[in-house]
PDB file of C-alpha atoms in Angstrom:
ATOM      1  CA  GLY O   1      -3.939  -7.417 -21.973  1.00 84.00           C
ATOM      2  CA  ARG O   2      -4.355  -3.670 -21.076  1.00 86.00           C
ATOM      3  CA  GLU O   3      -8.044  -4.060 -20.887  1.00 89.00           C
ATOM      4  CA  MET O   4      -7.923  -7.364 -18.737  1.00 91.00           C
ATOM      5  CA  VAL O   5      -5.800  -5.444 -16.438  1.00 89.00           C
ATOM      6  CA  SER O   6      -8.180  -2.755 -16.057  1.00 90.00           C
ATOM      7  CA  ASN O   7     -10.826  -5.467 -15.808  1.00 91.00           C
ATOM      8  CA  PHE O   8      -9.216  -6.751 -12.914  1.00 92.00           C
ATOM      9  CA  VAL O   9      -8.476  -3.444 -11.194  1.00 90.00           C
ATOM     10  CA  ARG O  10     -11.804  -2.302 -11.854  1.00 91.00           C
ATOM     11  CA  ASN O  11     -13.317  -5.670 -10.250  1.00 93.00           C
ATOM     12  CA  LEU O  12     -11.033  -5.553  -7.085  1.00 90.00           C
ATOM     13  CA  GLY O  13     -12.713  -1.861  -6.736  1.00 92.00           C
ATOM     14  CA  SER O  14     -16.033  -3.290  -6.530  1.00 95.00           C
ATOM     15  CA  PRO O  15     -16.306  -3.813  -2.560  1.00 95.00           C
ATOM     16  CA  VAL O  16     -15.227  -0.072  -2.419  1.00 95.00           C
ATOM     17  CA  THR O  17     -18.232   1.021  -4.910  1.00 96.00           C
ATOM     18  CA  LEU O  18     -20.602  -1.641  -3.155  1.00 97.00           C
ATOM     19  CA  ALA O  19     -19.968  -0.005   0.304  1.00 96.00           C
ATOM     20  CA  ASN O  20     -20.286   3.788  -0.932  1.00 96.00           C
ATOM     21  CA  SER O  21     -23.210   2.591  -2.984  1.00 96.00           C
ATOM     22  CA  MET O  22     -25.081   2.026   0.163  1.00 96.00           C
ATOM     23  CA  LEU O  23     -24.097   4.494   1.948  1.00 96.00           C
ATOM     24  CA  GLN O  24     -25.390   6.620  -0.740  1.00 95.00           C
ATOM     25  CA  GLY O  25     -28.499   4.909  -0.693  1.00 93.00           C
ATOM     26  CA  ASP O  26     -28.379   3.981  -4.549  1.00 94.00           C
ATOM     27  CA  VAL O  27     -30.221   0.811  -4.596  1.00 94.00           C
ATOM     28  CA  GLU O  28     -29.796   0.463  -8.077  1.00 93.00           C
ATOM     29  CA  ASN O  29     -26.100   0.610  -8.122  1.00 94.00           C
ATOM     30  CA  SER O  30     -25.404  -1.220  -5.259  1.00 96.00           C
ATOM     31  CA  PHE O  31     -27.374  -4.113  -6.799  1.00 96.00           C
ATOM     32  CA  ALA O  32     -25.624  -3.955 -10.110  1.00 96.00           C
ATOM     33  CA  THR O  33     -21.785  -3.531  -8.564  1.00 96.00           C
ATOM     34  CA  PHE O  34     -23.036  -6.779  -6.097  1.00 97.00           C
ATOM     35  CA  TRP O  35     -24.021  -8.873  -8.879  1.00 97.00           C
ATOM     36  CA  ARG O  36     -20.833  -7.670 -11.519  1.00 97.00           C
ATOM     37  CA  PHE O  37     -18.510  -8.587  -8.480  1.00 97.00           C
ATOM     38  CA  THR O  38     -20.190 -12.094  -8.357  1.00 97.00           C
ATOM     39  CA  ILE O  39     -20.340 -12.595 -12.048  1.00 97.00           C
ATOM     40  CA  ASN O  40     -16.906 -11.173 -12.759  1.00 96.00           C
ATOM     41  CA  THR O  41     -15.034 -12.886 -10.200  1.00 96.00           C
ATOM     42  CA  THR O  42     -16.545 -16.225 -10.780  1.00 96.00           C
ATOM     43  CA  VAL O  43     -17.293 -16.735 -14.261  1.00 95.00           C
ATOM     44  CA  GLY O  44     -15.079 -13.870 -15.565  1.00 95.00           C
ATOM     45  CA  ILE O  45     -12.315 -15.553 -13.822  1.00 94.00           C
ATOM     46  CA  GLY O  46     -11.078 -13.389 -10.839  1.00 91.00           C
ATOM     47  CA  GLY O  47     -12.109 -10.381 -12.894  1.00 92.00           C
ATOM     48  CA  VAL O  48     -10.176 -10.415 -15.761  1.00 94.00           C
ATOM     49  CA  PHE O  49     -13.312 -10.513 -18.305  1.00 95.00           C
ATOM     50  CA  ASP O  50     -15.959  -8.339 -17.748  1.00 94.00           C
ATOM     51  CA  VAL O  51     -18.806 -10.933 -18.284  1.00 95.00           C
ATOM     52  CA  ALA O  52     -21.203  -8.672 -16.472  1.00 95.00           C
ATOM     53  CA  GLU O  53     -21.189  -5.974 -18.783  1.00 92.00           C
ATOM     54  CA  GLU O  54     -21.797  -8.150 -21.533  1.00 89.00           C
ATOM     55  CA  ALA O  55     -25.048  -9.031 -19.488  1.00 90.00           C
ATOM     56  CA  GLY O  56     -26.269  -5.450 -18.962  1.00 91.00           C
ATOM     57  CA  LEU O  57     -25.091  -4.728 -15.884  1.00 93.00           C
ATOM     58  CA  GLN O  58     -23.065  -1.401 -16.314  1.00 90.00           C
ATOM     59  CA  ASN O  59     -20.451  -0.346 -13.973  1.00 87.00           C
ATOM     60  CA  ARG O  60     -20.769   3.244 -12.083  1.00 91.00           C
ATOM     61  CA  PRO O  61     -18.036   3.454  -9.461  1.00 93.00           C
ATOM     62  CA  ALA O  62     -19.021   5.126  -6.485  1.00 95.00           C
ATOM     63  CA  ASP O  63     -16.434   6.320  -3.781  1.00 96.00           C
ATOM     64  CA  PHE O  64     -16.266   8.098  -0.451  1.00 97.00           C
ATOM     65  CA  GLY O  65     -15.453  11.592  -1.665  1.00 96.00           C
ATOM     66  CA  GLN O  66     -18.900  11.044  -3.841  1.00 96.00           C
ATOM     67  CA  THR O  67     -20.674   9.980  -0.940  1.00 97.00           C
ATOM     68  CA  LEU O  68     -19.729  13.074   1.467  1.00 97.00           C
ATOM     69  CA  ALA O  69     -20.574  14.968  -1.496  1.00 96.00           C
ATOM     70  CA  VAL O  70     -24.456  13.709  -1.648  1.00 95.00           C
ATOM     71  CA  TRP O  71     -24.463  13.872   2.633  1.00 96.00           C
ATOM     72  CA  GLY O  72     -24.069  17.781   1.902  1.00 94.00           C
ATOM     73  CA  ALA O  73     -20.095  18.316   2.477  1.00 96.00           C
ATOM     74  CA  PRO O  74     -18.496  20.722   0.125  1.00 96.00           C
ATOM     75  CA  SER O  75     -15.319  19.767  -1.822  1.00 94.00           C
ATOM     76  CA  GLY O  76     -12.881  22.216  -0.262  1.00 95.00           C
ATOM     77  CA  ASP O  77      -9.387  23.455  -1.935  1.00 95.00           C
ATOM     78  CA  TYR O  78      -8.017  21.341  -5.142  1.00 95.00           C
ATOM     79  CA  LEU O  79      -4.885  19.728  -4.235  1.00 92.00           C
ATOM     80  CA  PHE O  80      -2.273  17.711  -5.954  1.00 89.00           C
ATOM     81  CA  LEU O  81      -0.560  15.347  -3.779  1.00 87.00           C
ATOM     82  CA  PRO O  82       2.521  13.327  -5.444  1.00 85.00           C
ATOM     83  CA  ILE O  83       2.007   9.706  -5.895  1.00 78.00           C
ATOM     84  CA  LEU O  84      -2.070  10.221  -4.857  1.00 81.00           C
ATOM     85  CA  GLY O  85      -2.478  12.673  -7.556  1.00 85.00           C
ATOM     86  CA  PRO O  86      -5.533  15.248  -8.105  1.00 90.00           C
ATOM     87  CA  GLY O  87      -8.189  15.745  -5.895  1.00 93.00           C
ATOM     88  CA  THR O  88     -10.009  18.216  -3.356  1.00 96.00           C
ATOM     89  CA  VAL O  89      -9.849  18.125  -0.020  1.00 96.00           C
ATOM     90  CA  ARG O  90     -13.162  16.340   0.376  1.00 97.00           C
ATOM     91  CA  ASP O  91     -12.227  13.187  -2.117  1.00 96.00           C
ATOM     92  CA  THR O  92      -8.390  13.173  -0.501  1.00 94.00           C
ATOM     93  CA  LEU O  93     -10.126  12.593   2.968  1.00 95.00           C
ATOM     94  CA  GLY O  94     -12.414  10.018   1.035  1.00 95.00           C
ATOM     95  CA  ARG O  95      -9.447   8.139  -0.162  1.00 92.00           C
ATOM     96  CA  GLY O  96      -8.260   7.472   3.050  1.00 90.00           C
ATOM     97  CA  VAL O  97     -11.765   5.878   3.989  1.00 94.00           C
ATOM     98  CA  ASP O  98     -12.116   3.825   0.576  1.00 93.00           C
ATOM     99  CA  VAL O  99      -8.966   2.397   1.624  1.00 88.00           C
ATOM    100  CA  LEU O 100     -10.619   0.880   4.534  1.00 87.00           C
ATOM    101  CA  PHE O 101     -13.564  -0.472   2.540  1.00 88.00           C
ATOM    102  CA  THR O 102     -10.914  -2.431   0.466  1.00 87.00           C
ATOM    103  CA  PRO O 103     -10.655  -5.968   1.493  1.00 85.00           C
ATOM    104  CA  VAL O 104      -6.797  -6.322   0.898  1.00 82.00           C
ATOM    105  CA  THR O 105      -6.208  -3.767   3.504  1.00 81.00           C
ATOM    106  CA  TRP O 106      -7.321  -6.230   6.037  1.00 80.00           C
ATOM    107  CA  ALA O 107      -5.395  -9.059   4.580  1.00 78.00           C
ATOM    108  CA  ASN O 108      -2.434 -10.471   6.796  1.00 73.00           C
ATOM    109  CA  GLU O 109      -0.001 -10.026   4.291  1.00 76.00           C
ATOM    110  CA  ASN O 110       0.934  -6.132   4.058  1.00 75.00           C
ATOM    111  CA  TRP O 111       2.190  -6.532   0.215  1.00 78.00           C
ATOM    112  CA  TYR O 112      -1.624  -7.138  -1.173  1.00 79.00           C
ATOM    113  CA  GLY O 113      -2.547  -3.719  -0.534  1.00 79.00           C
ATOM    114  CA  TYR O 114       0.752  -2.327  -1.878  1.00 82.00           C
ATOM    115  CA  ALA O 115       0.479  -4.992  -4.606  1.00 84.00           C
ATOM    116  CA  GLN O 116      -3.300  -3.484  -5.441  1.00 83.00           C
ATOM    117  CA  ALA O 117      -2.155   0.131  -5.115  1.00 83.00           C
ATOM    118  CA  GLY O 118       0.761  -0.386  -7.836  1.00 85.00           C
ATOM    119  CA  ILE O 119      -1.448  -2.210 -10.264  1.00 87.00           C
ATOM    120  CA  THR O 120      -4.222   0.381  -9.756  1.00 86.00           C
ATOM    121  CA  ALA O 121      -1.444   3.129 -10.299  1.00 85.00           C
ATOM    122  CA  VAL O 122      -0.066   1.761 -13.349  1.00 87.00           C
ATOM    123  CA  ASP O 123      -3.112   0.871 -14.773  1.00 88.00           C
ATOM    124  CA  ALA O 124      -4.783   4.297 -14.228  1.00 87.00           C
ATOM    125  CA  ARG O 125      -1.521   5.823 -16.068  1.00 85.00           C
ATOM    126  CA  SER O 126      -1.947   3.261 -19.034  1.00 88.00           C
ATOM    127  CA  ARG O 127      -5.026   4.527 -19.190  1.00 88.00           C
ATOM    128  CA  ASN O 128      -4.451   8.052 -19.610  1.00 88.00           C
ATOM    129  CA  TYR O 129      -1.131   7.839 -21.326  1.00 91.00           C
ATOM    130  CA  GLU O 130      -1.995   9.742 -24.847  1.00 94.00           C
ATOM    131  CA  LEU O 131      -4.160  12.541 -22.298  1.00 93.00           C
ATOM    132  CA  ILE O 132      -1.445  13.319 -20.179  1.00 92.00           C
ATOM    133  CA  ASN O 133       1.199  13.646 -23.083  1.00 95.00           C
ATOM    134  CA  ASP O 134      -1.107  15.636 -25.335  1.00 96.00           C
ATOM    135  CA  VAL O 135      -1.620  18.075 -22.164  1.00 95.00           C
ATOM    136  CA  PHE O 136       2.395  18.561 -21.942  1.00 95.00           C
ATOM    137  CA  ARG O 137       3.090  19.036 -25.288  1.00 96.00           C
ATOM    138  CA  THR O 138       0.217  21.080 -26.173  1.00 96.00           C
ATOM    139  CA  SER O 139      -0.698  23.175 -22.987  1.00 95.00           C
ATOM    140  CA  LEU O 140       1.060  26.676 -21.958  1.00 96.00           C
ATOM    141  CA  ASP O 141       0.052  25.771 -18.342  1.00 96.00           C
ATOM    142  CA  PRO O 142      -0.015  21.939 -17.543  1.00 93.00           C
ATOM    143  CA  TYR O 143      -1.093  22.401 -13.944  1.00 93.00           C
ATOM    144  CA  ALA O 144      -4.262  24.667 -14.692  1.00 95.00           C
ATOM    145  CA  THR O 145      -5.223  22.048 -17.458  1.00 95.00           C
ATOM    146  CA  PHE O 146      -4.963  19.164 -14.968  1.00 93.00           C
ATOM    147  CA  ARG O 147      -6.705  20.950 -12.559  1.00 95.00           C
ATOM    148  CA  SER O 148      -9.303  22.336 -14.866  1.00 96.00           C
ATOM    149  CA  GLY O 149     -10.098  18.762 -16.563  1.00 94.00           C
ATOM    150  CA  TYR O 150     -10.285  16.788 -12.830  1.00 95.00           C
ATOM    151  CA  LEU O 151     -12.555  19.454 -11.575  1.00 96.00           C
ATOM    152  CA  GLN O 152     -14.764  19.404 -14.124  1.00 96.00           C
ATOM    153  CA  ARG O 153     -14.971  15.300 -14.662  1.00 95.00           C
ATOM    154  CA  ARG O 154     -15.309  15.258 -10.580  1.00 95.00           C
ATOM    155  CA  THR O 155     -18.369  17.300 -10.699  1.00 95.00           C
ATOM    156  CA  VAL O 156     -20.205  15.529 -13.098  1.00 95.00           C
ATOM    157  CA  GLU O 157     -19.179  12.091 -11.151  1.00 94.00           C
ATOM    158  CA  VAL O 158     -20.870  14.034  -7.949  1.00 94.00           C
ATOM    159  CA  GLU O 159     -23.722  15.402  -9.831  1.00 93.00           C
ATOM    160  CA  LYS O 160     -24.277  11.446 -10.988  1.00 90.00           C
ATOM    161  CA  ALA O 161     -24.276  10.374  -7.598  1.00 90.00           C
ATOM    162  CA  LYS O 162     -26.534  13.223  -6.189  1.00 89.00           C
ATOM    163  CA  GLU O 163     -29.070  12.594  -9.049  1.00 87.00           C
ATOM    164  CA  VAL O 164     -30.326   9.103  -7.281  1.00 80.00           C
ATOM    165  CA  HIS O 165     -31.520  11.319  -4.499  1.00 68.00           C
ATOM    166  CA  GLU O 166     -33.628  14.078  -6.596  1.00 68.00           C
TER     167      GLU O 166
END
């Protein structure tokens, strides 16, 4: 069940990935994302099943924070905001723009956006549950551990996005 929810959430985020891949000039990821969304939404029953992965279309999420990095914007300071979680100034601003790329933002009913945000948050917490508990149990300074882990992971994601342009 958890994997189906993760697949569904990832599929809901496909329009954001598609828009940002296009803005980054990443033709390969744009193509893969478009077809992943099309296949998973239809054959995968709304994205509950990741049929496109089995067909060889890899998922590489892209967000506006990465787009800004590709365009040369510096990351800025690290922030941890309640509910939103960790980020840098660039990535936090990027999240706001990503909301505009999300189709449910423009739906007539506000609850669609709240439902997507809630499902996404629960899914993220579920996927990282053991890691989060391990950090609190074993780290002398959980904040520093989370900050270091986030910044290292984010650096790798941004570098992958920049590799397309080299």
